[in-house]
PDB file of C-alpha atoms in Angstrom:
ATOM      1  CA  MET I  18      15.090 -25.740  -3.472  1.00  0.00           C
ATOM      2  CA  ALA I  19      13.414 -23.007  -1.406  1.00  0.00           C
ATOM      3  CA  ALA I  20      10.084 -21.669  -2.621  1.00  0.00           C
ATOM      4  CA  SER I  21      10.140 -18.227  -4.212  1.00  0.00           C
ATOM      5  CA  PRO I  22       8.936 -15.413  -1.935  1.00  0.00           C
ATOM      6  CA  TRP I  23       7.232 -13.778  -4.932  1.00  0.00           C
ATOM      7  CA  LEU I  24       3.575 -14.620  -5.540  1.00  0.00           C
ATOM      8  CA  THR I  25       2.725 -14.947  -9.222  1.00  0.00           C
ATOM      9  CA  GLU I  26      -0.888 -16.149  -9.249  1.00  0.00           C
ATOM     10  CA  ARG I  27      -3.663 -13.506  -9.452  1.00  0.00           C
ATOM     11  CA  PRO I  28      -6.917 -15.321  -8.639  1.00  0.00           C
ATOM     12  CA  VAL I  29      -8.662 -12.186  -7.335  1.00  0.00           C
ATOM     13  CA  GLN I  30      -9.693  -9.836 -10.131  1.00  0.00           C
ATOM     14  CA  THR I  31     -11.271  -6.407  -9.834  1.00  0.00           C
ATOM     15  CA  ARG I  32     -13.171  -4.154 -12.212  1.00  0.00           C
ATOM     16  CA  GLY I  33     -12.274  -0.481 -12.383  1.00  0.00           C
ATOM     17  CA  PHE I  34     -13.582   2.583 -14.160  1.00  0.00           C
ATOM     18  CA  GLY I  35     -12.533   3.349 -17.703  1.00  0.00           C
ATOM     19  CA  VAL I  36     -12.742   7.109 -17.139  1.00  0.00           C
ATOM     20  CA  ALA I  37     -10.031   6.996 -14.445  1.00  0.00           C
ATOM     21  CA  ARG I  38      -7.816   4.806 -16.608  1.00  0.00           C
ATOM     22  CA  ALA I  39      -8.355   7.189 -19.542  1.00  0.00           C
ATOM     23  CA  LEU I  40      -7.375  10.192 -17.409  1.00  0.00           C
ATOM     24  CA  LEU I  41      -4.150   8.492 -16.362  1.00  0.00           C
ATOM     25  CA  LYS I  42      -3.400   7.581 -19.965  1.00  0.00           C
ATOM     26  CA  LEU I  43      -4.112  11.142 -21.060  1.00  0.00           C
ATOM     27  CA  ALA I  44      -1.598  12.357 -18.471  1.00  0.00           C
ATOM     28  CA  GLY I  45       0.968   9.902 -19.857  1.00  0.00           C
ATOM     29  CA  TRP I  46       0.734   7.267 -17.110  1.00  0.00           C
ATOM     30  CA  GLU I  47       0.918   3.514 -17.643  1.00  0.00           C
ATOM     31  CA  VAL I  48      -1.256   1.536 -15.233  1.00  0.00           C
ATOM     32  CA  VAL I  49       0.467  -1.591 -13.906  1.00  0.00           C
ATOM     33  CA  TRP I  50      -2.145  -4.061 -12.680  1.00  0.00           C
ATOM     34  CA  GLN I  51      -2.878  -7.773 -13.102  1.00  0.00           C
ATOM     35  CA  GLY I  52      -5.053  -8.511 -10.074  1.00  0.00           C
ATOM     36  CA  LEU I  53      -4.487  -9.714  -6.508  1.00  0.00           C
ATOM     37  CA  PRO I  54      -2.956 -12.915  -5.096  1.00  0.00           C
ATOM     38  CA  SER I  55      -5.396 -13.054  -2.166  1.00  0.00           C
ATOM     39  CA  HIS I  56      -8.346 -11.290  -0.577  1.00  0.00           C
ATOM     40  CA  GLN I  57      -6.213  -9.733   2.162  1.00  0.00           C
ATOM     41  CA  GLY I  58      -2.845  -8.001   2.153  1.00  0.00           C
ATOM     42  CA  VAL I  59      -0.818  -4.829   2.588  1.00  0.00           C
ATOM     43  CA  PHE I  60      -0.073  -2.332  -0.174  1.00  0.00           C
ATOM     44  CA  LEU I  61       3.318  -0.665   0.262  1.00  0.00           C
ATOM     45  CA  GLY I  62       3.397   2.751  -1.430  1.00  0.00           C
ATOM     46  CA  TYR I  63       6.901   3.977  -2.282  1.00  0.00           C
ATOM     47  CA  PRO I  64       8.464   6.407  -2.871  1.00  0.00           C
ATOM     48  CA  HIS I  65       6.178   8.965  -1.249  1.00  0.00           C
ATOM     49  CA  THR I  66       7.748  12.339  -2.041  1.00  0.00           C
ATOM     50  CA  SER I  67       4.894  14.573  -3.219  1.00  0.00           C
ATOM     51  CA  ASN I  68       1.224  15.436  -2.755  1.00  0.00           C
ATOM     52  CA  TRP I  69       0.784  14.287  -6.352  1.00  0.00           C
ATOM     53  CA  ASP I  70       1.158  10.709  -5.087  1.00  0.00           C
ATOM     54  CA  PHE I  71      -2.311  10.985  -3.527  1.00  0.00           C
ATOM     55  CA  VAL I  72      -3.897  12.271  -6.753  1.00  0.00           C
ATOM     56  CA  VAL I  73      -2.270   9.602  -8.924  1.00  0.00           C
ATOM     57  CA  GLY I  74      -2.974   6.937  -6.301  1.00  0.00           C
ATOM     58  CA  LEU I  75      -6.657   7.866  -6.117  1.00  0.00           C
ATOM     59  CA  LEU I  76      -6.965   7.599  -9.903  1.00  0.00           C
ATOM     60  CA  LEU I  77      -5.185   4.235  -9.722  1.00  0.00           C
ATOM     61  CA  LYS I  78      -7.698   3.027  -7.121  1.00  0.00           C
ATOM     62  CA  TRP I  79     -10.615   3.968  -9.398  1.00  0.00           C
ATOM     63  CA  ALA I  80      -8.927   2.687 -12.560  1.00  0.00           C
ATOM     64  CA  THR I  81      -8.294  -0.769 -11.104  1.00  0.00           C
ATOM     65  CA  GLY I  82     -11.240  -1.112  -8.743  1.00  0.00           C
ATOM     66  CA  MET I  83      -8.918  -1.739  -5.790  1.00  0.00           C
ATOM     67  CA  GLN I  84     -10.631  -1.571  -2.417  1.00  0.00           C
ATOM     68  CA  VAL I  85      -7.959   0.178  -0.377  1.00  0.00           C
ATOM     69  CA  ASN I  86      -8.029   1.002   3.311  1.00  0.00           C
ATOM     70  CA  PHE I  87      -5.699   3.164   5.368  1.00  0.00           C
ATOM     71  CA  TRP I  88      -5.031   3.916   9.010  1.00  0.00           C
ATOM     72  CA  GLY I  89      -6.498   6.976  10.690  1.00  0.00           C
ATOM     73  CA  LYS I  90      -6.693   8.259  14.251  1.00  0.00           C
ATOM     74  CA  ASP I  91     -10.008   7.246  15.774  1.00  0.00           C
ATOM     75  CA  SER I  92     -10.672  10.876  16.731  1.00  0.00           C
ATOM     76  CA  LEU I  93     -10.861  11.795  13.026  1.00  0.00           C
ATOM     77  CA  PHE I  94     -13.965   9.644  12.649  1.00  0.00           C
ATOM     78  CA  THR I  95     -16.035  11.198  15.423  1.00  0.00           C
ATOM     79  CA  ALA I  96     -17.318  14.196  13.414  1.00  0.00           C
ATOM     80  CA  PRO I  97     -20.478  13.103  11.528  1.00  0.00           C
ATOM     81  CA  VAL I  98     -19.647  14.573   8.105  1.00  0.00           C
ATOM     82  CA  PHE I  99     -15.860  14.364   8.103  1.00  0.00           C
ATOM     83  CA  GLY I 100     -15.916  10.933   9.711  1.00  0.00           C
ATOM     84  CA  ALA I 101     -18.303   9.614   7.067  1.00  0.00           C
ATOM     85  CA  TRP I 102     -16.064  11.054   4.339  1.00  0.00           C
ATOM     86  CA  MET I 103     -13.010   9.377   5.863  1.00  0.00           C
ATOM     87  CA  ARG I 104     -14.793   6.018   5.932  1.00  0.00           C
ATOM     88  CA  TRP I 105     -15.927   6.497   2.345  1.00  0.00           C
ATOM     89  CA  LEU I 106     -12.298   7.001   1.320  1.00  0.00           C
ATOM     90  CA  GLY I 107     -11.387   3.749   3.079  1.00  0.00           C
ATOM     91  CA  GLY I 108     -10.181   5.037   6.421  1.00  0.00           C
ATOM     92  CA  LEU I 109     -10.010   2.618   9.336  1.00  0.00           C
ATOM     93  CA  PRO I 110     -10.213   4.196  12.825  1.00  0.00           C
ATOM     94  CA  VAL I 111      -7.407   3.032  15.098  1.00  0.00           C
ATOM     95  CA  ASP I 112      -7.186   3.606  18.838  1.00  0.00           C
ATOM     96  CA  ARG I 113      -3.466   3.999  19.473  1.00  0.00           C
ATOM     97  CA  SER I 114      -4.003   3.793  23.231  1.00  0.00           C
ATOM     98  CA  SER I 115      -5.692   0.386  23.057  1.00  0.00           C
ATOM     99  CA  ALA I 116      -4.028  -2.655  24.599  1.00  0.00           C
ATOM    100  CA  ASN I 117      -3.452  -4.200  21.179  1.00  0.00           C
ATOM    101  CA  GLY I 118      -2.141  -0.996  19.589  1.00  0.00           C
ATOM    102  CA  MET I 119      -2.316  -0.212  15.897  1.00  0.00           C
ATOM    103  CA  VAL I 120      -0.597  -3.420  14.806  1.00  0.00           C
ATOM    104  CA  GLY I 121      -2.679  -5.722  16.989  1.00  0.00           C
ATOM    105  CA  SER I 122      -5.938  -4.018  15.992  1.00  0.00           C
ATOM    106  CA  MET I 123      -5.101  -4.371  12.306  1.00  0.00           C
ATOM    107  CA  VAL I 124      -4.116  -8.018  12.677  1.00  0.00           C
ATOM    108  CA  ASP I 125      -7.484  -8.641  14.335  1.00  0.00           C
ATOM    109  CA  ARG I 126      -9.212  -6.978  11.368  1.00  0.00           C
ATOM    110  CA  PHE I 127      -7.341  -9.209   8.952  1.00  0.00           C
ATOM    111  CA  ASN I 128      -8.244 -12.329  10.904  1.00  0.00           C
ATOM    112  CA  VAL I 129     -11.938 -11.408  10.837  1.00  0.00           C
ATOM    113  CA  ALA I 130     -11.788 -10.592   7.107  1.00  0.00           C
ATOM    114  CA  ARG I 131     -10.127 -13.949   6.432  1.00  0.00           C
ATOM    115  CA  THR I 132     -12.876 -15.890   8.197  1.00  0.00           C
ATOM    116  CA  GLN I 133     -15.450 -13.964   6.141  1.00  0.00           C
ATOM    117  CA  ASP I 134     -13.452 -14.329   2.900  1.00  0.00           C
ATOM    118  CA  ARG I 135     -13.731 -10.559   2.539  1.00  0.00           C
ATOM    119  CA  LEU I 136     -11.446  -8.153   0.684  1.00  0.00           C
ATOM    120  CA  LEU I 137      -9.214  -6.121   2.993  1.00  0.00           C
ATOM    121  CA  TRP I 138      -6.070  -4.432   1.713  1.00  0.00           C
ATOM    122  CA  LEU I 139      -4.287  -1.874   3.866  1.00  0.00           C
ATOM    123  CA  ALA I 140      -2.331   0.865   2.065  1.00  0.00           C
ATOM    124  CA  VAL I 141       0.725   2.171   3.914  1.00  0.00           C
ATOM    125  CA  THR I 142       3.483   4.642   3.050  1.00  0.00           C
ATOM    126  CA  PRO I 143       6.341   3.341   5.232  1.00  0.00           C
ATOM    127  CA  GLU I 144       8.222   6.642   5.136  1.00  0.00           C
ATOM    128  CA  GLY I 145       5.373   8.296   7.025  1.00  0.00           C
ATOM    129  CA  THR I 146       6.102  11.686   5.453  1.00  0.00           C
ATOM    130  CA  ARG I 147       6.941  13.303   2.127  1.00  0.00           C
ATOM    131  CA  SER I 148      10.292  14.500   3.493  1.00  0.00           C
ATOM    132  CA  HIS I 149      13.413  12.362   3.432  1.00  0.00           C
ATOM    133  CA  VAL I 150      13.754   9.981   6.390  1.00  0.00           C
ATOM    134  CA  PRO I 151      16.738   7.754   7.237  1.00  0.00           C
ATOM    135  CA  TYR I 152      14.556   4.704   7.887  1.00  0.00           C
ATOM    136  CA  TRP I 153      11.078   3.260   7.373  1.00  0.00           C
ATOM    137  CA  LYS I 154       8.376   2.742   9.971  1.00  0.00           C
ATOM    138  CA  SER I 155       8.015  -0.990  10.601  1.00  0.00           C
ATOM    139  CA  GLY I 156       4.289  -1.159  11.387  1.00  0.00           C
ATOM    140  CA  PHE I 157       3.340  -2.542   7.964  1.00  0.00           C
ATOM    141  CA  TYR I 158       5.944  -5.278   8.334  1.00  0.00           C
ATOM    142  CA  GLN I 159       4.707  -6.384  11.744  1.00  0.00           C
ATOM    143  CA  VAL I 160       1.116  -6.443  10.500  1.00  0.00           C
ATOM    144  CA  ALA I 161       1.914  -8.470   7.379  1.00  0.00           C
ATOM    145  CA  VAL I 162       4.005 -11.009   9.284  1.00  0.00           C
ATOM    146  CA  GLN I 163       1.571 -11.455  12.180  1.00  0.00           C
ATOM    147  CA  ALA I 164      -1.511 -11.573   9.945  1.00  0.00           C
ATOM    148  CA  GLN I 165       0.315 -13.777   7.409  1.00  0.00           C
ATOM    149  CA  VAL I 166      -0.731 -11.661   4.428  1.00  0.00           C
ATOM    150  CA  PRO I 167       1.310 -10.711   1.338  1.00  0.00           C
ATOM    151  CA  VAL I 168       2.758  -7.291   0.605  1.00  0.00           C
ATOM    152  CA  GLY I 169       2.061  -5.607  -2.730  1.00  0.00           C
ATOM    153  CA  LEU I 170       4.864  -3.304  -3.889  1.00  0.00           C
ATOM    154  CA  VAL I 171       3.077  -0.267  -5.307  1.00  0.00           C
ATOM    155  CA  VAL I 172       5.152   2.069  -7.475  1.00  0.00           C
ATOM    156  CA  PHE I 173       4.774   5.807  -8.035  1.00  0.00           C
ATOM    157  CA  ASP I 174       7.402   5.957 -10.780  1.00  0.00           C
ATOM    158  CA  PHE I 175       7.469   9.508 -12.108  1.00  0.00           C
ATOM    159  CA  GLY I 176      10.597   8.701 -14.118  1.00  0.00           C
ATOM    160  CA  ARG I 177       8.893   6.191 -16.409  1.00  0.00           C
ATOM    161  CA  LYS I 178       5.325   7.373 -15.636  1.00  0.00           C
ATOM    162  CA  ARG I 179       4.281   3.985 -14.274  1.00  0.00           C
ATOM    163  CA  VAL I 180       1.857   3.530 -11.380  1.00  0.00           C
ATOM    164  CA  GLY I 181       0.410   0.354  -9.935  1.00  0.00           C
ATOM    165  CA  VAL I 182       1.517  -2.970  -8.563  1.00  0.00           C
ATOM    166  CA  ASP I 183       2.629  -6.174 -10.251  1.00  0.00           C
ATOM    167  CA  HIS I 184       4.874  -7.715  -7.573  1.00  0.00           C
ATOM    168  CA  PHE I 185       3.605  -9.314  -4.377  1.00  0.00           C
ATOM    169  CA  LEU I 186       5.947 -10.592  -1.681  1.00  0.00           C
ATOM    170  CA  ARG I 187       5.356 -13.171   1.030  1.00  0.00           C
ATOM    171  CA  LEU I 188       7.487 -11.931   3.933  1.00  0.00           C
ATOM    172  CA  SER I 189       9.803 -14.369   5.681  1.00  0.00           C
ATOM    173  CA  GLY I 190       9.669 -12.610   9.039  1.00  0.00           C
ATOM    174  CA  ASN I 191      13.357 -11.710   8.794  1.00  0.00           C
ATOM    175  CA  PRO I 192      13.876  -8.051   7.771  1.00  0.00           C
ATOM    176  CA  ASP I 193      17.487  -8.799   6.807  1.00  0.00           C
ATOM    177  CA  VAL I 194      16.103 -11.105   4.113  1.00  0.00           C
ATOM    178  CA  ASP I 195      12.988  -9.190   3.061  1.00  0.00           C
ATOM    179  CA  LEU I 196      14.143  -5.560   2.960  1.00  0.00           C
ATOM    180  CA  PRO I 197      16.946  -6.196   0.420  1.00  0.00           C
ATOM    181  CA  LEU I 198      14.360  -7.797  -1.894  1.00  0.00           C
ATOM    182  CA  ILE I 199      12.128  -4.755  -1.545  1.00  0.00           C
ATOM    183  CA  ALA I 200      15.041  -2.343  -2.021  1.00  0.00           C
ATOM    184  CA  ASP I 201      16.165  -4.186  -5.141  1.00  0.00           C
ATOM    185  CA  TYR I 202      12.699  -3.948  -6.662  1.00  0.00           C
ATOM    186  CA  TYR I 203      12.461  -0.207  -5.994  1.00  0.00           C
ATOM    187  CA  ALA I 204      16.041   0.541  -7.070  1.00  0.00           C
ATOM    188  CA  ASP I 205      15.056   2.052 -10.441  1.00  0.00           C
ATOM    189  CA  VAL I 206      11.817   3.704  -9.304  1.00  0.00           C
ATOM    190  CA  ARG I 207      11.917   7.511  -9.139  1.00  0.00           C
ATOM    191  CA  GLY I 208       9.474   9.602  -7.142  1.00  0.00           C
ATOM    192  CA  LYS I 209       8.356  13.107  -8.047  1.00  0.00           C
ATOM    193  CA  ARG I 210      11.242  14.427  -5.947  1.00  0.00           C
ATOM    194  CA  PRO I 211      13.856  11.628  -5.969  1.00  0.00           C
ATOM    195  CA  ALA I 212      16.063  13.253  -3.338  1.00  0.00           C
ATOM    196  CA  LEU I 213      13.275  12.934  -0.761  1.00  0.00           C
ATOM    197  CA  ALA I 214      12.862   9.166  -1.057  1.00  0.00           C
ATOM    198  CA  GLY I 215      13.403   7.502   2.321  1.00  0.00           C
ATOM    199  CA  THR I 216      16.098   4.918   2.969  1.00  0.00           C
ATOM    200  CA  ILE I 217      14.745   1.363   2.833  1.00  0.00           C
ATOM    201  CA  ARG I 218      15.733   0.078   6.248  1.00  0.00           C
ATOM    202  CA  PHE I 219      14.297  -0.103   9.748  1.00  0.00           C
ATOM    203  CA  LYS I 220      15.658   1.862  12.701  1.00  0.00           C
TER     204      LYS I 220
END
């Protein structure tokens, strides 16, 4: 019998801030969080249909104590004040013109973090925009497969007012196998503007 692609153990625990959790509760949100399956991985944020996703996501980060990083153009980090602010938020400068590219650079970061047993979770919105798109960007998939890290399926469910992540998937390397699993999980999740949710498939 084949092993389940879903990771159920949560050996890595984090400590968040009660104030952020209280604010989410006051706004009617349920925080979904049980911990992490490993020190490194990719957070997949979906559906991304509104600027409110950032506000709710930031409160989620503080409420759970998640250390989340995200991609940013390296040029955004050159200004002393703005660059420092971007790093404080968790931004990782990426040189898109480098030989390795964004995917290769991120895989290298994961490999270094693994040798140091250091927390490194990359947050990605695969739609790449708040508008509807007919397919997802595949960068997160390539990174997760090449770095051999799990993917956490983060939900911004405005329908049931649930935000967080409780399902982690070990990708097989075959999108025809993995994407249907992801699509099935997100089937009942509604964004702020449901009609703008991107189609879960690659180009």
